[in-house]
Amino acid sequence: MSTVTTFLRQPLVVALILIAALLWLGETLSPGFASGQQILRLLIVAALLGIVAAGQNLVILGGREGIDLSVGGVVSLSAIIAGNLMAGENGGISLAILACILTGAFFGLINGIGVTLLRIPPLVMTLGMLGVLQGLLVVVRQGIPSGRAAPALADFVSRDFLLGLPGILWLWVAIGLVMAFLLSRTVFGHRIYAIGSNEQAAFMAGVPVKVIRIALFVLSGVFAAIAGICLLGYSGSSFANVGEQYMLASIIAVVFGGTPLSGGKGGYTGTMAGAFLLVILQSILTTVNIDESGRQMVFGATLLVLMLFYGRGRSMRA
């Protein structure tokens, strides 16, 4: 296989090519779709998804069919907590951020304990947690919009912050740099890949598998909480199921970026491209008047195709 062919088969390269193709398709369907302002708006939406996907990426990299289906519930709960603590005033931002991060970490800790110590499969554990969170939100708010974003938060998410870009994009870049450093330059990152590739071998080598796996779920909850705060700033207010859209989308973004659901390889750079690619696809579906149920069907089918693709790849390597 030639060097060029090998390069073109890299998931990140494939994602970037698809991004260019979808932007071209969007521009063809709706002139102005690929304008600078529209791309900036798409990047803001992609950043919200990308922040959720950062935690999902870590859990999936840890292997053992790791997945976090509760991220949507944590996003919704965090947005409601932040909105109520801010109540439209800048003075409540610090307390809201602290409360949301602690909330995300708490539910992530429960997920991690359930998966590692109680040996509950991640799919079952986090799906059960999602049900708990959804029930909690219904009991507390009964689906009624609650709270308002502080003006400073709304400005940070949607208005110019530095060099003509909104603050949330700089936050996303910072998270990307931290994730890249964490995964490639730290012992913790190397151990994530180790347990994702072969948990038993990692344990025999002295890696504290349970501690690391719990930490991954805690980080997933924290990233979902940060996304919930930013989502509040983007929308201005929050309601009970505002975060549901991120459960499936965050998984697809990770797989789009080249991290297989089996874990052990991949990285966050590809996930960032995957998040942007998914948002463009969603925008095109909206442009051609596909409703929410149709979009979810397309996303589900996309995930199935990607899983078949990576499954074929594993069988070829075996």
Tab-separated table of C-alpha atoms in Angstrom, residues 36-270:
chain	number	residue	atom	x	y	z
A	36	GLY	CA	-17.588	32.522	7.277
A	37	GLN	CA	-20.382	33.478	9.667
A	38	GLN	CA	-22.237	30.209	9.105
A	39	ILE	CA	-19.093	28.132	9.668
A	40	LEU	CA	-18.468	30.074	12.883
A	41	ARG	CA	-21.997	29.275	14.060
A	42	LEU	CA	-21.493	25.611	13.205
A	43	LEU	CA	-18.210	25.588	15.130
A	44	ILE	CA	-19.954	26.953	18.243
A	45	VAL	CA	-22.517	24.142	18.066
A	46	ALA	CA	-19.726	21.639	17.381
A	47	ALA	CA	-17.823	22.889	20.436
A	48	LEU	CA	-20.800	22.047	22.668
A	49	LEU	CA	-20.879	18.534	21.257
A	50	GLY	CA	-17.096	18.274	21.273
A	51	ILE	CA	-16.864	19.056	24.989
A	52	VAL	CA	-19.357	16.266	25.802
A	53	ALA	CA	-17.497	13.952	23.419
A	54	ALA	CA	-14.194	14.580	25.262
A	55	GLY	CA	-15.455	12.636	28.261
A	56	GLN	CA	-17.126	10.046	26.078
A	57	ASN	CA	-13.808	9.639	24.247
A	58	LEU	CA	-11.952	8.885	27.457
A	59	VAL	CA	-14.494	6.270	28.588
A	60	ILE	CA	-14.444	4.550	25.179
A	61	LEU	CA	-10.628	4.601	25.028
A	62	GLY	CA	-10.632	2.710	28.334
A	63	GLY	CA	-12.088	-0.310	26.543
A	64	ARG	CA	-14.191	-3.146	27.963
A	65	GLU	CA	-17.090	-1.855	25.824
A	66	GLY	CA	-16.926	1.367	27.820
A	67	ILE	CA	-19.635	3.876	27.010
A	68	ASP	CA	-21.450	6.630	28.904
A	69	LEU	CA	-25.121	6.968	27.989
A	70	SER	CA	-25.846	9.261	30.937
A	71	VAL	CA	-24.048	12.299	29.479
A	72	GLY	CA	-27.293	13.754	28.096
A	73	GLY	CA	-28.905	13.649	31.526
A	74	VAL	CA	-25.870	15.299	33.140
A	75	VAL	CA	-25.904	18.039	30.476
A	76	SER	CA	-29.605	18.730	31.138
A	77	LEU	CA	-29.229	18.714	34.929
A	78	SER	CA	-26.165	20.966	34.820
A	79	ALA	CA	-27.888	23.468	32.553
A	80	ILE	CA	-30.862	23.657	34.936
A	81	ILE	CA	-28.663	23.946	38.039
A	82	ALA	CA	-26.555	26.654	36.409
A	83	GLY	CA	-29.614	28.569	35.187
A	84	ASN	CA	-31.211	28.597	38.614
A	85	LEU	CA	-28.039	29.601	40.441
A	86	MET	CA	-27.253	32.363	37.941
A	87	ALA	CA	-30.852	33.603	37.554
A	88	GLY	CA	-29.659	35.980	34.872
A	89	GLU	CA	-27.011	37.600	37.105
A	90	ASN	CA	-23.221	37.502	36.645
A	91	GLY	CA	-22.678	37.196	40.394
A	92	GLY	CA	-23.815	33.569	40.425
A	93	ILE	CA	-21.430	32.267	37.757
A	94	SER	CA	-18.675	30.968	40.070
A	95	LEU	CA	-21.087	29.125	42.351
A	96	ALA	CA	-22.941	27.683	39.347
A	97	ILE	CA	-19.759	26.379	37.735
A	98	LEU	CA	-18.590	24.792	40.997
A	99	ALA	CA	-21.983	23.202	41.686
A	100	CYS	CA	-22.282	21.797	38.146
A	101	ILE	CA	-18.779	20.328	38.089
A	102	LEU	CA	-19.335	18.677	41.475
A	103	THR	CA	-22.687	17.335	40.239
A	104	GLY	CA	-21.138	15.908	37.071
A	105	ALA	CA	-18.286	14.374	39.048
A	106	PHE	CA	-20.725	12.825	41.543
A	107	PHE	CA	-22.825	11.063	38.919
A	108	GLY	CA	-19.661	10.033	37.058
A	109	LEU	CA	-18.314	8.569	40.301
A	110	ILE	CA	-21.502	6.550	40.801
A	111	ASN	CA	-21.214	5.281	37.221
A	112	GLY	CA	-17.564	4.362	37.739
A	113	ILE	CA	-18.235	2.532	40.991
A	114	GLY	CA	-21.118	0.622	39.432
A	115	VAL	CA	-19.020	-0.442	36.429
A	116	THR	CA	-15.780	-1.297	38.228
A	117	LEU	CA	-16.700	-2.470	41.716
A	118	LEU	CA	-20.201	-3.865	41.120
A	119	ARG	CA	-19.240	-5.243	37.673
A	120	ILE	CA	-22.353	-3.812	36.000
A	121	PRO	CA	-21.870	-3.523	32.215
A	122	PRO	CA	-21.262	0.137	31.245
A	123	LEU	CA	-24.208	0.130	28.843
A	124	VAL	CA	-26.613	-1.016	31.569
A	125	MET	CA	-25.121	1.154	34.326
A	126	THR	CA	-25.113	4.424	32.414
A	127	LEU	CA	-28.477	3.773	30.781
A	128	GLY	CA	-29.916	3.202	34.246
A	129	MET	CA	-28.264	6.413	35.442
A	130	LEU	CA	-29.789	8.262	32.485
A	131	GLY	CA	-33.203	7.021	33.604
A	132	VAL	CA	-32.533	8.233	37.135
A	133	LEU	CA	-31.473	11.657	35.883
A	134	GLN	CA	-34.469	11.979	33.578
A	135	GLY	CA	-36.807	11.030	36.398
A	136	LEU	CA	-35.097	13.514	38.700
A	137	LEU	CA	-35.468	16.297	36.152
A	138	VAL	CA	-39.167	15.561	35.656
A	139	VAL	CA	-39.807	15.540	39.395
A	140	VAL	CA	-37.877	18.761	39.984
A	141	ARG	CA	-38.960	20.834	36.962
A	142	GLN	CA	-41.805	18.911	35.316
A	143	GLY	CA	-40.523	19.939	31.906
A	144	ILE	CA	-40.941	23.646	32.630
A	145	PRO	CA	-38.064	25.880	31.408
A	146	SER	CA	-36.030	26.944	34.387
A	147	GLY	CA	-33.445	29.641	35.142
A	148	ARG	CA	-31.568	32.068	32.918
A	149	ALA	CA	-27.978	32.407	31.793
A	150	ALA	CA	-25.835	35.213	33.143
A	151	PRO	CA	-25.065	37.866	30.486
A	152	ALA	CA	-21.324	37.236	30.805
A	153	LEU	CA	-21.808	33.530	30.097
A	154	ALA	CA	-23.985	34.227	27.055
A	155	ASP	CA	-21.360	36.654	25.736
A	156	PHE	CA	-18.580	34.113	26.353
A	157	VAL	CA	-20.382	31.462	24.306
A	158	SER	CA	-21.749	33.500	21.408
A	159	ARG	CA	-19.873	36.821	21.066
A	160	ASP	CA	-16.326	37.838	20.149
A	161	PHE	CA	-13.918	37.033	22.963
A	162	LEU	CA	-10.437	37.036	21.444
A	163	LEU	CA	-9.225	37.540	17.863
A	164	GLY	CA	-12.805	37.571	16.602
A	165	LEU	CA	-13.676	34.164	18.005
A	166	PRO	CA	-16.151	33.371	20.804
A	167	GLY	CA	-14.782	32.204	24.135
A	168	ILE	CA	-16.287	28.731	23.801
A	169	LEU	CA	-14.067	28.054	20.771
A	170	TRP	CA	-10.981	29.015	22.782
A	171	LEU	CA	-12.234	26.780	25.579
A	172	TRP	CA	-12.631	23.923	23.077
A	173	VAL	CA	-9.103	24.474	21.764
A	174	ALA	CA	-7.769	24.491	25.327
A	175	ILE	CA	-9.586	21.227	26.067
A	176	GLY	CA	-8.135	19.772	22.874
A	177	LEU	CA	-4.599	20.714	23.918
A	178	VAL	CA	-5.099	19.347	27.429
A	179	MET	CA	-6.533	16.099	26.045
A	180	ALA	CA	-3.635	15.732	23.595
A	181	PHE	CA	-1.107	16.272	26.399
A	182	LEU	CA	-2.987	13.976	28.773
A	183	LEU	CA	-3.197	11.113	26.298
A	184	SER	CA	0.275	11.338	24.805
A	185	ARG	CA	2.541	12.781	27.493
A	186	THR	CA	1.313	11.509	30.854
A	187	VAL	CA	1.432	8.190	32.656
A	188	PHE	CA	-2.311	8.422	33.163
A	189	GLY	CA	-2.862	8.705	29.395
A	190	HIS	CA	-0.579	5.771	28.621
A	191	ARG	CA	-2.423	3.685	31.181
A	192	ILE	CA	-5.767	4.502	29.547
A	193	TYR	CA	-4.500	3.015	26.280
A	194	ALA	CA	-3.026	0.073	28.164
A	195	ILE	CA	-6.261	-0.959	29.871
A	196	GLY	CA	-8.185	-0.262	26.664
A	197	SER	CA	-5.934	-2.587	24.678
A	198	ASN	CA	-5.704	-5.402	27.226
A	199	GLU	CA	-7.107	-4.881	30.704
A	200	GLN	CA	-5.732	-8.132	32.113
A	201	ALA	CA	-2.218	-7.470	30.850
A	202	ALA	CA	-2.353	-3.928	32.214
A	203	PHE	CA	-3.444	-5.236	35.619
A	204	MET	CA	-0.612	-7.775	35.637
A	205	ALA	CA	1.805	-4.932	34.847
A	206	GLY	CA	0.701	-3.067	37.961
A	207	VAL	CA	-1.724	-0.582	36.422
A	208	PRO	CA	-4.505	0.382	38.902
A	209	VAL	CA	-7.256	-0.514	36.449
A	210	LYS	CA	-10.235	0.134	38.717
A	211	VAL	CA	-9.016	3.531	39.857
A	212	ILE	CA	-8.365	4.664	36.307
A	213	ARG	CA	-11.701	3.399	35.033
A	214	ILE	CA	-13.566	5.220	37.812
A	215	ALA	CA	-11.572	8.369	37.011
A	216	LEU	CA	-12.610	8.136	33.351
A	217	PHE	CA	-16.300	8.120	34.271
A	218	VAL	CA	-15.756	11.019	36.676
A	219	LEU	CA	-14.076	13.017	33.904
A	220	SER	CA	-16.930	12.153	31.546
A	221	GLY	CA	-19.409	13.571	34.059
A	222	VAL	CA	-17.305	16.723	34.508
A	223	PHE	CA	-17.040	17.357	30.759
A	224	ALA	CA	-20.810	16.830	30.378
A	225	ALA	CA	-21.384	19.339	33.189
A	226	ILE	CA	-19.127	21.924	31.495
A	227	ALA	CA	-21.054	21.395	28.260
A	228	GLY	CA	-24.315	21.895	30.159
A	229	ILE	CA	-23.097	25.263	31.468
A	230	CYS	CA	-22.027	26.343	27.978
A	231	LEU	CA	-25.309	25.100	26.497
A	232	LEU	CA	-27.157	27.326	28.946
A	233	GLY	CA	-25.065	30.264	27.734
A	234	TYR	CA	-25.875	29.383	24.111
A	235	SER	CA	-29.632	28.969	24.560
A	236	GLY	CA	-30.199	31.495	27.371
A	237	SER	CA	-32.476	29.161	29.343
A	238	SER	CA	-32.812	25.426	29.930
A	239	PHE	CA	-35.437	22.717	30.106
A	240	ALA	CA	-35.539	19.095	31.240
A	241	ASN	CA	-34.440	17.266	28.079
A	242	VAL	CA	-32.113	19.876	26.575
A	243	GLY	CA	-29.151	17.484	26.717
A	244	GLU	CA	-30.753	14.378	25.184
A	245	GLN	CA	-29.355	15.173	21.753
A	246	TYR	CA	-25.810	14.588	22.999
A	247	MET	CA	-26.111	10.961	24.078
A	248	LEU	CA	-25.951	9.342	20.649
A	249	ALA	CA	-24.195	12.255	18.938
A	250	SER	CA	-21.218	12.159	21.318
A	251	ILE	CA	-20.665	8.472	20.585
A	252	ILE	CA	-20.867	9.001	16.830
A	253	ALA	CA	-18.425	11.924	17.021
A	254	VAL	CA	-15.905	9.715	18.816
A	255	VAL	CA	-16.276	6.884	16.293
A	256	PHE	CA	-16.220	9.341	13.359
A	257	GLY	CA	-12.866	10.548	14.697
A	258	GLY	CA	-11.290	7.116	14.547
A	259	THR	CA	-11.716	5.751	18.071
A	260	PRO	CA	-13.320	2.293	17.818
A	261	LEU	CA	-15.894	1.291	20.429
A	262	SER	CA	-13.550	-1.523	21.458
A	263	GLY	CA	-11.173	1.162	22.821
A	264	GLY	CA	-7.403	1.109	23.138
A	265	LYS	CA	-6.586	3.391	20.218
A	266	GLY	CA	-7.598	6.733	18.800
A	267	GLY	CA	-7.493	10.239	20.216
A	268	TYR	CA	-9.343	13.474	20.752
A	269	THR	CA	-8.139	15.369	17.674
A	270	GLY	CA	-10.151	13.057	15.449
